[in-house]
Coordinates of C-alpha atoms in Angstrom, one line a residue:
X953 CA -5.4 55.1 -2.2
X954 CA -7.7 57.7 -3.9
X955 CA -7.7 57.5 -7.3
X956 CA -7.6 53.7 -6.6
X957 CA -10.7 53.7 -5.0
X958 CA -12.3 56.2 -7.1
X959 CA -11.7 54.5 -10.5
X960 CA -13.8 51.0 -8.0
X961 CA -16.5 52.4 -8.6
X962 CA -15.6 51.0 -12.7
X963 CA -13.8 47.8 -11.7
X964 CA -14.8 46.6 -8.4
X965 CA -12.8 43.6 -9.0
X966 CA -10.3 44.8 -7.6
X967 CA -8.6 44.0 -4.9
X968 CA -5.1 46.6 -3.0
X969 CA -3.0 44.8 -0.9
X970 CA -1.4 46.8 1.6
X971 CA 1.8 45.3 3.3
X972 CA 3.2 47.7 6.4
X973 CA 6.7 47.1 6.4
X974 CA 7.8 47.5 9.8
X975 CA 6.4 51.2 10.3
X976 CA 5.3 52.7 13.9
X977 CA 2.1 55.1 13.0
X978 CA -1.7 54.3 12.8
X979 CA -2.3 53.0 9.6
X980 CA -6.4 52.3 10.8
X981 CA -7.7 54.6 8.3
X982 CA -6.7 51.9 5.4
X983 CA -9.5 49.3 6.2
X984 CA -12.3 51.8 6.0
X985 CA -11.3 52.4 1.6
X986 CA -12.7 49.5 -0.1
X987 CA -11.3 45.7 -0.8
X988 CA -8.0 45.9 0.7
X989 CA -6.5 43.9 3.2
X990 CA -4.1 44.9 4.8
X991 CA -1.0 43.0 7.4
X992 CA 1.5 44.5 9.1
X993 CA 4.8 42.6 9.4
X994 CA 8.4 43.8 10.4
X995 CA 10.2 45.3 8.8
X996 CA 12.1 43.4 5.8
X997 CA 12.6 45.9 3.3
X998 CA 10.8 45.7 -0.5
X999 CA 11.9 42.6 -1.8
X1000 CA 10.1 41.1 1.6
X1001 CA 7.3 43.2 1.5
X1002 CA 6.3 42.8 -2.0
X1003 CA 7.2 38.8 -1.4
X1004 CA 4.3 38.8 1.5
X1005 CA 1.7 40.7 -0.7
X1006 CA 2.0 37.9 -3.2
X1007 CA 2.1 35.2 -1.1
X1008 CA -1.4 37.1 -0.3
X1009 CA -2.1 37.6 -3.7
X1010 CA -1.4 33.1 -4.3
X1011 CA -4.4 32.7 -1.7
X1012 CA -6.3 35.1 -2.8
X1013 CA -6.9 32.9 -7.2
X1014 CA -6.2 36.8 -8.0
X1015 CA -5.9 36.5 -11.7
X1016 CA -4.1 39.2 -12.1
X1017 CA -1.1 41.3 -9.9
X1018 CA 0.8 44.8 -10.4
X1019 CA 2.8 46.1 -7.7
X1020 CA 2.4 50.3 -6.8
X1021 CA 4.5 52.3 -4.2
X1022 CA 3.3 54.3 -1.8
X1023 CA 5.3 57.0 -2.3
X1024 CA 4.0 57.3 -6.2
X1025 CA 1.1 58.6 -8.0
X1026 CA -1.3 57.8 -9.8
X1027 CA -3.6 58.8 -13.2
X1028 CA -6.8 58.1 -13.3
X1029 CA -5.6 56.0 -16.1
X1030 CA -4.2 53.2 -14.4
X1031 CA -7.2 50.1 -13.7
X1032 CA -9.3 51.3 -16.2
X1033 CA -6.0 51.5 -19.2
X1034 CA -4.8 47.2 -17.5
X1035 CA -7.6 45.5 -17.1
X1036 CA -8.1 46.6 -21.4
X1037 CA -4.9 45.3 -22.1
X1038 CA -5.2 41.8 -19.5
X1039 CA -8.3 41.4 -21.4
X1040 CA -7.1 41.2 -24.3
X1041 CA -5.0 38.1 -23.4
X1042 CA -2.0 39.7 -23.0
X1043 CA 0.0 37.6 -20.2
X1044 CA 2.6 40.8 -19.7
X1045 CA 2.3 44.7 -20.1
X1046 CA 4.9 46.9 -20.1
X1047 CA 4.3 50.8 -19.9
X1048 CA 5.5 54.5 -20.2
X1049 CA 5.9 57.1 -17.3
X1050 CA 7.2 59.3 -15.9
X1051 CA 8.9 60.7 -13.1
X1052 CA 8.2 64.1 -11.6
X1053 CA 5.8 64.3 -14.0
X1054 CA 8.5 64.9 -17.1
X1055 CA 8.5 62.1 -19.5
X1056 CA 11.6 62.5 -20.9
X1057 CA 13.9 61.8 -18.0
X1058 CA 12.1 58.0 -18.6
X1059 CA 12.5 57.7 -21.8
X1060 CA 12.1 53.5 -22.7
X1061 CA 13.3 51.4 -25.4
X1062 CA 10.7 48.6 -27.1
X1063 CA 13.3 46.1 -27.7
X1064 CA 11.3 42.9 -26.1
X1065 CA 14.2 41.9 -24.1
X1066 CA 13.9 44.1 -21.3
X1067 CA 11.7 47.5 -21.6
X1068 CA 11.7 48.8 -17.4
X1069 CA 13.4 48.4 -14.3
X1070 CA 11.1 49.3 -12.4
X1071 CA 7.7 46.1 -10.9
X1072 CA 5.1 49.2 -10.5
X1073 CA 5.9 49.5 -14.6
X1074 CA 4.6 46.2 -15.7
X1075 CA 1.2 44.8 -14.9
X1076 CA 1.1 40.9 -14.8
X1077 CA -0.9 38.0 -15.3
X1078 CA 0.0 35.7 -12.3
X1079 CA 0.5 32.6 -13.6
X1080 CA 3.5 34.3 -15.0
X1081 CA 4.7 35.4 -12.2
X1082 CA 3.6 31.5 -10.1
X1083 CA 6.3 31.0 -6.9
X1084 CA 9.2 33.5 -8.5
X1085 CA 9.8 35.8 -5.6
X1086 CA 12.2 39.3 -5.4
X1087 CA 15.8 37.6 -4.2
X1088 CA 15.6 38.9 -0.2
X1089 CA 18.9 39.4 0.2
X1090 CA 19.6 42.3 -2.9
X1091 CA 19.6 45.8 -1.1
X1092 CA 19.3 46.9 -4.6
X1093 CA 18.3 46.0 -8.0
X1094 CA 15.8 43.0 -7.1
X1095 CA 13.3 44.4 -9.1
X1096 CA 15.4 43.7 -12.6
X1097 CA 16.6 40.7 -11.0
X1098 CA 13.3 39.5 -10.4
X1099 CA 11.7 40.9 -13.2
X1100 CA 14.7 38.7 -15.1
X1101 CA 12.8 35.9 -13.7
X1102 CA 8.9 36.5 -15.1
X1103 CA 9.3 38.4 -18.3
X1104 CA 9.3 36.1 -21.1
X1105 CA 10.0 36.2 -24.7
X1106 CA 7.4 33.7 -25.6
X1107 CA 3.9 33.8 -24.3
X1108 CA 1.4 37.5 -25.8
X1109 CA 3.2 40.8 -24.9
X1110 CA 4.0 44.5 -26.0
X1111 CA 4.9 47.2 -24.8
X1112 CA 2.1 50.0 -24.5
X1113 CA 3.7 53.6 -24.6
X1114 CA 0.6 55.0 -22.5
X1115 CA 1.6 56.7 -19.5
X1116 CA -0.3 56.8 -16.0
X1117 CA 2.5 56.0 -13.2
X1118 CA 4.1 59.0 -11.7
X1119 CA 7.6 58.3 -9.7
X1120 CA 8.2 60.6 -7.3
X1121 CA 12.2 61.4 -6.5
X1122 CA 12.4 61.6 -3.2
X1123 CA 16.1 62.7 -3.2
X1124 CA 17.7 59.9 -3.9
X1125 CA 20.3 59.4 -6.1
X1126 CA 21.4 55.6 -5.4
X1127 CA 18.0 54.7 -6.3
X1128 CA 17.1 51.0 -9.2
X1129 CA 15.3 53.9 -10.8
X1130 CA 17.5 57.3 -10.7
X1131 CA 20.3 54.9 -11.9
X1132 CA 18.7 53.6 -14.6
X1133 CA 18.0 57.6 -15.7
X1134 CA 21.5 57.5 -15.8
X1135 CA 22.3 54.8 -17.5
X1136 CA 23.5 52.8 -15.5
X1137 CA 21.5 50.5 -15.5
X1138 CA 20.3 50.1 -19.1
X1139 CA 20.2 46.7 -20.0
X1140 CA 20.0 47.9 -24.2
X1141 CA 22.9 49.4 -26.2
X1142 CA 21.1 51.4 -28.4
X1143 CA 23.7 51.6 -31.4
X1144 CA 23.6 48.4 -31.7
X1145 CA 20.7 47.0 -29.9
X1146 CA 22.2 44.3 -28.9
X1147 CA 20.4 43.2 -25.8
X1148 CA 23.4 42.8 -22.4
X1149 CA 23.3 40.3 -20.3
X1150 CA 25.8 38.7 -18.2
X1151 CA 26.2 35.0 -17.7
X1152 CA 24.4 33.4 -20.8
X1153 CA 24.4 29.1 -21.0
X1154 CA 23.7 28.4 -24.4
X1155 CA 22.0 24.3 -24.6
X1156 CA 20.6 24.1 -28.5
X1157 CA 17.9 21.5 -27.7
X1158 CA 16.4 21.0 -23.7
X1159 CA 16.3 17.3 -23.5
X1160 CA 13.0 16.1 -20.7
X1161 CA 15.6 14.0 -18.7
X1162 CA 19.2 14.8 -19.2
X1163 CA 22.9 15.5 -17.1
X1164 CA 22.8 18.8 -18.8
X1165 CA 20.1 19.3 -18.0
X1166 CA 19.9 18.7 -14.3
X1167 CA 23.5 20.3 -14.8
X1168 CA 21.3 24.3 -15.8
X1169 CA 19.0 22.9 -12.9
X1170 CA 21.5 22.8 -10.2
X1171 CA 23.3 26.0 -11.6
X1172 CA 19.9 27.5 -12.2
X1173 CA 18.8 27.3 -8.0
X1174 CA 22.1 27.2 -6.6
X1175 CA 23.5 30.5 -8.1
X1176 CA 20.2 32.3 -9.9
X1177 CA 18.4 34.3 -6.7
X1178 CA 22.4 36.1 -6.7
X1179 CA 23.5 36.0 -10.3
X1180 CA 22.3 37.5 -13.5
X1181 CA 22.0 33.6 -15.8
X1182 CA 20.2 33.5 -18.9
X1183 CA 20.2 30.1 -21.0
X1184 CA 19.8 30.3 -23.7
X1185 CA 18.0 27.7 -26.2
X1186 CA 16.1 26.4 -29.4
X1187 CA 14.9 23.8 -28.8
X1188 CA 12.9 22.5 -25.9
X1189 CA 11.0 20.5 -22.7
X1190 CA 8.0 22.9 -21.9
X1191 CA 8.3 21.0 -18.2
X1192 CA 12.0 21.8 -17.5
X1193 CA 11.7 25.0 -19.3
X1194 CA 8.7 26.1 -16.6
X1195 CA 11.1 24.9 -13.5
X1196 CA 14.1 26.7 -14.9
X1197 CA 12.4 29.8 -14.5
X1198 CA 11.3 30.0 -11.2
X1199 CA 15.6 30.8 -11.1
X1200 CA 16.9 32.4 -14.0
X1201 CA 15.8 34.4 -17.7
X1202 CA 15.3 31.6 -20.6
X1203 CA 15.0 32.6 -24.1
X1204 CA 14.2 31.1 -27.5
X1205 CA 17.0 31.9 -29.7
X1206 CA 16.6 33.9 -32.7
X1207 CA 18.4 34.0 -35.5
X1208 CA 19.8 37.8 -36.7
X1209 CA 19.3 38.3 -33.4
X1210 CA 23.0 40.2 -32.1
X1211 CA 23.0 39.9 -28.0
X1212 CA 26.1 41.0 -25.5
X1213 CA 27.1 39.1 -22.2
X1214 CA 30.1 38.8 -20.3
X1215 CA 30.0 35.2 -20.1
X1216 CA 28.9 33.0 -22.7
X1217 CA 28.9 28.6 -21.2
X1218 CA 28.1 25.8 -23.8
X1219 CA 28.4 23.0 -24.6
X1220 CA 29.1 20.8 -28.1
X1221 CA 27.6 22.8 -29.9
X1222 CA 29.1 25.8 -30.1
X1223 CA 27.7 27.8 -33.9
X1224 CA 25.7 30.0 -32.2
X1225 CA 28.7 32.0 -30.7
X1226 CA 29.4 34.5 -34.0
X1227 CA 26.3 35.6 -32.8
X1228 CA 26.5 36.9 -29.4
X1229 CA 29.1 39.3 -28.2
X1230 CA 30.4 38.3 -25.1
X1231 CA 34.0 39.3 -22.4
X1232 CA 35.2 35.6 -22.2
X1233 CA 34.1 32.4 -23.9
X1234 CA 33.4 28.8 -22.2
X1235 CA 33.1 25.4 -23.8
X1236 CA 32.2 23.1 -20.9
X1237 CA 33.7 19.3 -22.1
X1238 CA 30.4 16.9 -20.1
X1239 CA 32.1 13.2 -22.0
X1240 CA 35.3 12.0 -21.8
X1241 CA 36.5 11.9 -25.9
X1242 CA 38.7 9.7 -26.1
X1243 CA 35.9 6.4 -25.2
X1244 CA 33.3 8.1 -26.8
X1245 CA 35.4 8.9 -30.0
X1246 CA 34.7 12.7 -31.1
X1247 CA 36.8 14.8 -33.3
X1248 CA 37.8 18.1 -31.5
X1249 CA 36.9 20.7 -33.8
X1250 CA 37.7 24.1 -31.7
X1251 CA 35.8 27.5 -32.0
X1252 CA 37.8 31.2 -32.7
X1253 CA 36.0 32.5 -30.6
X1254 CA 35.9 29.9 -27.4
X1255 CA 39.4 30.7 -24.5
X1256 CA 38.3 29.1 -21.9
X1257 CA 37.7 25.3 -21.0
X1258 CA 35.8 23.6 -18.8
X1259 CA 36.0 19.5 -17.6
X1260 CA 33.0 18.8 -15.4
X1261 CA 36.4 15.0 -13.5
X1262 CA 40.0 15.1 -13.7
X1263 CA 38.5 11.8 -16.4
X1264 CA 37.2 14.8 -18.7
X1265 CA 40.2 17.1 -18.4
X1266 CA 42.6 14.4 -19.3
X1267 CA 41.0 13.0 -21.9
X1268 CA 39.6 15.9 -23.3
X1269 CA 43.8 18.1 -23.4
X1270 CA 45.7 14.4 -25.0
X1271 CA 42.5 14.7 -27.5
X1272 CA 42.8 18.1 -28.9
X1273 CA 45.8 19.2 -27.4
X1274 CA 44.0 22.2 -25.4
X1275 CA 44.9 23.7 -22.0
X1276 CA 41.6 22.7 -19.4
X1277 CA 40.4 23.2 -16.2
X1278 CA 38.5 21.4 -14.4
X1279 CA 34.9 22.6 -12.2
X1280 CA 32.5 19.8 -11.2
X1281 CA 28.4 20.7 -11.5
X1282 CA 26.5 22.8 -8.8
X1283 CA 24.9 20.4 -6.8
X1284 CA 21.6 21.5 -4.6
X1285 CA 20.3 18.7 -2.3
X1286 CA 17.3 19.2 -0.1
X1287 CA 15.4 17.1 2.3
X1288 CA 13.9 14.4 0.1
X1289 CA 9.9 13.6 0.1
X1290 CA 8.8 9.9 1.7
X1291 CA 7.5 8.1 -1.6
X1292 CA 3.9 6.7 -1.2
X1293 CA 4.2 3.1 -2.7
X1294 CA 0.7 1.8 -3.3
X1295 CA -0.4 -1.7 -4.7
X1296 CA -3.1 -2.8 -6.3
X1297 CA -4.1 -6.6 -7.7
X1298 CA -7.0 -5.9 -10.0
X1299 CA -8.6 -5.6 -14.1
X1300 CA -8.5 -2.3 -14.8
X1301 CA -12.0 -2.2 -15.6
X1302 CA -14.6 1.0 -14.6
X1303 CA -16.6 -1.4 -12.4
X1304 CA -13.2 -2.3 -10.5
X1305 CA -12.1 1.1 -10.6
X1306 CA -10.2 2.3 -13.6
X1307 CA -11.6 5.3 -13.8
X1308 CA -11.1 6.3 -9.7
X1309 CA -7.6 5.5 -9.7
X1310 CA -7.3 7.7 -11.8
X1311 CA -8.3 10.0 -10.3
X1312 CA -6.6 9.7 -7.3
X1313 CA -3.2 9.0 -9.0
X1314 CA -3.9 13.4 -10.2
X1315 CA -4.9 14.7 -6.5
X1316 CA -1.8 13.2 -5.2
X1317 CA -0.1 15.1 -8.0
X1318 CA -1.9 18.2 -7.2
X1319 CA -1.0 17.5 -3.7
X1320 CA 2.4 17.4 -4.8
X1321 CA 3.0 14.2 -3.3
X1322 CA 5.6 11.2 -5.0
X1323 CA 4.1 7.7 -5.3
X1324 CA 5.0 4.9 -7.3
X1325 CA 1.5 2.8 -7.4
X1326 CA 2.8 -0.8 -8.4
X1327 CA -0.8 -2.6 -10.0
X1328 CA -1.2 -6.0 -11.2
X1329 CA -2.6 -6.7 -14.1
X1330 CA -2.7 -8.5 -17.5
X1331 CA -4.2 -4.4 -18.9
X1332 CA -1.4 -2.7 -19.1
X1333 CA -1.5 0.5 -20.4
X1334 CA -4.8 1.2 -19.0
X1335 CA -4.0 4.6 -17.5
X1336 CA -1.3 5.9 -19.3
X1337 CA 0.8 7.9 -15.8
X1338 CA 4.8 8.4 -15.0
X1339 CA 3.9 7.3 -11.3
X1340 CA 2.2 3.2 -12.4
X1341 CA 4.0 0.2 -13.2
X1342 CA 2.2 -2.3 -14.6
X1343 CA 3.3 -6.1 -13.5
X1344 CA 2.3 -10.1 -14.8
X1345 CA -0.6 -11.5 -11.8
X1346 CA 0.9 -14.2 -10.4
X1347 CA 0.3 -16.8 -8.3
X1348 CA 1.0 -15.8 -4.6
X1349 CA 2.0 -11.2 -4.2
X1350 CA 1.6 -11.7 -0.2
X1351 CA 4.9 -10.4 -0.3
X1352 CA 4.6 -6.7 -2.6
X1353 CA 2.0 -6.0 -0.6
X1354 CA 3.6 -6.9 2.8
X1355 CA 6.1 -4.2 1.0
X1356 CA 3.0 -1.8 0.8
X1357 CA 2.5 1.5 2.4
X1358 CA -1.0 0.6 1.8
X1359 CA -3.5 -2.0 -0.9
X1360 CA -5.8 -0.1 -3.1
X1361 CA -9.1 -1.8 -4.8
X1362 CA -11.7 1.4 -5.6
X1363 CA -13.6 -0.9 -6.9
X1364 CA -17.7 -0.6 -7.6
X1365 CA -18.1 -2.7 -5.1
X1366 CA -16.6 -5.9 -3.7
X1367 CA -18.2 -9.7 -1.9
X1368 CA -15.1 -10.1 -0.4
X1369 CA -11.8 -8.7 -1.2
X1370 CA -9.2 -11.2 -1.2
X1371 CA -6.6 -9.1 -1.9
X1372 CA -7.5 -6.5 0.6
X1373 CA -8.0 -8.8 3.3
X1374 CA -4.2 -11.1 2.6
X1375 CA -3.6 -6.9 3.6
X1376 CA -4.9 -6.6 6.6
X1377 CA -3.8 -9.5 8.2
X1378 CA -0.1 -9.1 6.8
X1379 CA -0.4 -5.1 8.6
X1380 CA -0.6 -2.8 5.9
X1381 CA -2.9 -0.9 6.0
X1382 CA -5.9 -0.1 2.5
X1383 CA -7.5 2.7 0.8
X1384 CA -11.0 1.5 -1.1
X1385 CA -14.1 2.8 -1.5
X1386 CA -17.3 3.0 0.1
X1387 CA -18.9 -0.8 -0.2
X1388 CA -20.9 -2.3 2.0
X1389 CA -17.9 -5.9 2.8
X1390 CA -15.5 -3.1 3.7
X1391 CA -17.0 -1.9 6.9
X1392 CA -17.4 -5.6 7.1
X1393 CA -14.4 -6.3 7.2
X1394 CA -13.6 -3.7 10.5
X1395 CA -12.0 -1.8 8.4
X1396 CA -11.7 2.5 10.3
X1397 CA -10.7 5.2 8.5
X1398 CA -7.4 6.4 10.1
X1399 CA -6.6 2.6 12.6
X1400 CA -5.9 0.7 9.4
X1401 CA -6.7 2.0 6.1
X1402 CA -9.3 4.8 4.1
X1403 CA -12.4 4.3 3.3
X1404 CA -13.4 6.8 0.0
X1405 CA -16.6 8.3 -1.0
X1406 CA -18.0 6.5 -4.4
X1407 CA -16.9 9.9 -5.9
X1408 CA -13.5 10.9 -4.6
X1409 CA -14.3 14.1 -3.4
X1410 CA -12.6 15.3 -0.4
X1411 CA -9.8 12.3 0.0
X1412 CA -8.3 13.2 3.1
X1413 CA -5.1 13.1 -0.6
X1414 CA -2.2 14.5 3.9
X1415 CA -3.8 11.8 5.8
X1416 CA -2.9 8.9 3.7
X1417 CA 0.6 10.5 3.1
X1418 CA 0.9 10.1 6.7
X1419 CA -0.2 6.8 7.3
X1420 CA -1.9 4.8 9.9
X1421 CA 0.0 4.0 13.3
X1422 CA 1.2 0.0 12.8
X1423 CA -2.5 -2.3 13.3
X1424 CA -2.7 -6.2 14.4
X1425 CA -6.0 -7.3 12.4
X1426 CA -8.2 -10.8 13.7
X1427 CA -9.3 -12.7 10.2
X1428 CA -12.8 -13.3 10.8
X1429 CA -13.6 -17.2 12.2
X1430 CA -14.8 -19.2 9.0
X1431 CA -16.7 -21.9 9.3
X1432 CA -16.4 -24.0 6.7
X1433 CA -14.6 -26.7 9.6
X1434 CA -18.1 -27.5 10.8
X1435 CA -19.2 -27.3 6.8
X1436 CA -16.7 -29.3 4.6
X1437 CA -17.1 -33.5 5.4
X1438 CA -14.8 -35.5 7.9
X1439 CA -13.8 -39.3 7.9
X1440 CA -11.0 -40.4 4.5
X1441 CA -12.6 -41.1 1.1
X1442 CA -11.9 -43.7 -0.3
X1443 CA -12.0 -42.2 -3.9
X1444 CA -8.6 -43.3 -5.1
X1445 CA -9.6 -46.6 -4.3
X1446 CA -12.9 -46.1 -6.6
X1447 CA -10.4 -44.2 -9.2
X1448 CA -8.1 -47.7 -9.2
X1449 CA -11.2 -50.4 -9.9
X1450 CA -12.9 -48.3 -12.7
X1451 CA -9.2 -48.2 -14.7
X1452 CA -8.0 -51.8 -14.1

């Protein structure tokens, strides 16, 4: 803290988060340091303490993140080096370091996949870390497990020979760093530069949607936190890759790169197996080989076949003659969120609120609220959004209005919207903009709907998602019974004479 204090004169924007993991000593003096936050918690281990620090950093909107251990030393070039590299646009940088003041104890490889084994040997751009957290169930090598999640090789990164950190050995020969120095946790075989991994799942192209992609997603969520898993691919959908990276390492295949692992799993495409040196090779059979008339061409390295169902095992064995083991796909079922069902019946023009519809959809997305927005209109495709569905207009949509969570009308103004009126009479709450007739209709925030400002600022998204209680709405008494003439009409008789 003393060293940081001196360096923060030049870098006053730096914030220091101190997490006390169950200590009993008086730490009130910590708050005397500039820009320093002290958080005290029950003892939960290093992973728990770092995760709490990451949570606090998220709330602060931190741009860059680095870790320090309180019993180590940093040199006077610590902050200048980190800020210099990060301002050059790097997403992450690893650095050389010393152990008890001796660099020869901590010689580092320059291999881009895995360089250091400790989180304090890096600086990260905060968006690279995202929601990745240290596995709190692990008592050893939690740094390595976490680094596998965040060290992406498809972003600007580098290894720097600069030394600003001195790891002080306190006599613990079983620490991750000392096991690493003894070669027990090496990630790179120096003799052939082959990357050392545990389990590799190879998929040529990670599609935006698909059964194999869903299997990988469930595999990552269920086993990623406790197992070393790498997804190897040639091409892939960014959204799929980003969500996988929350739990497992995702690496782009580079032709000619030798990879070493204990087990490799592939699907139909086995073309890269010659580039992977593994103890065991698995091919996963997902399809009915007889129905799809798949020609089987065995790869000489594959020594295990896994079928996702009894039928796939049976038909694969009949076609190939190979022994195969049944292995159901993993699945993680989380409690689903309620889908917010919205309905609009309107032209998709600017005065009818097209821009505001886009804004509300964006705000719902940012809040993580799943929704399905049905729009009855002739202007299909006016807004391209995966949760907006267009339906051709029809004469009566009251059944659809009654089934919706909200009738939405975000116009500049409305004389007297029948869609809103029908919704209220049906007991369906409404979301409208602040035009005069909305108040005249008797719309009240939180009771039978929500009136939003025209600029769409400060929209109560969470309140909308929670919904409103059931309500009864009395339609306005109309005076048409007094306005219209009474009595029978001679219209038909007159028309009959004229025709004759």
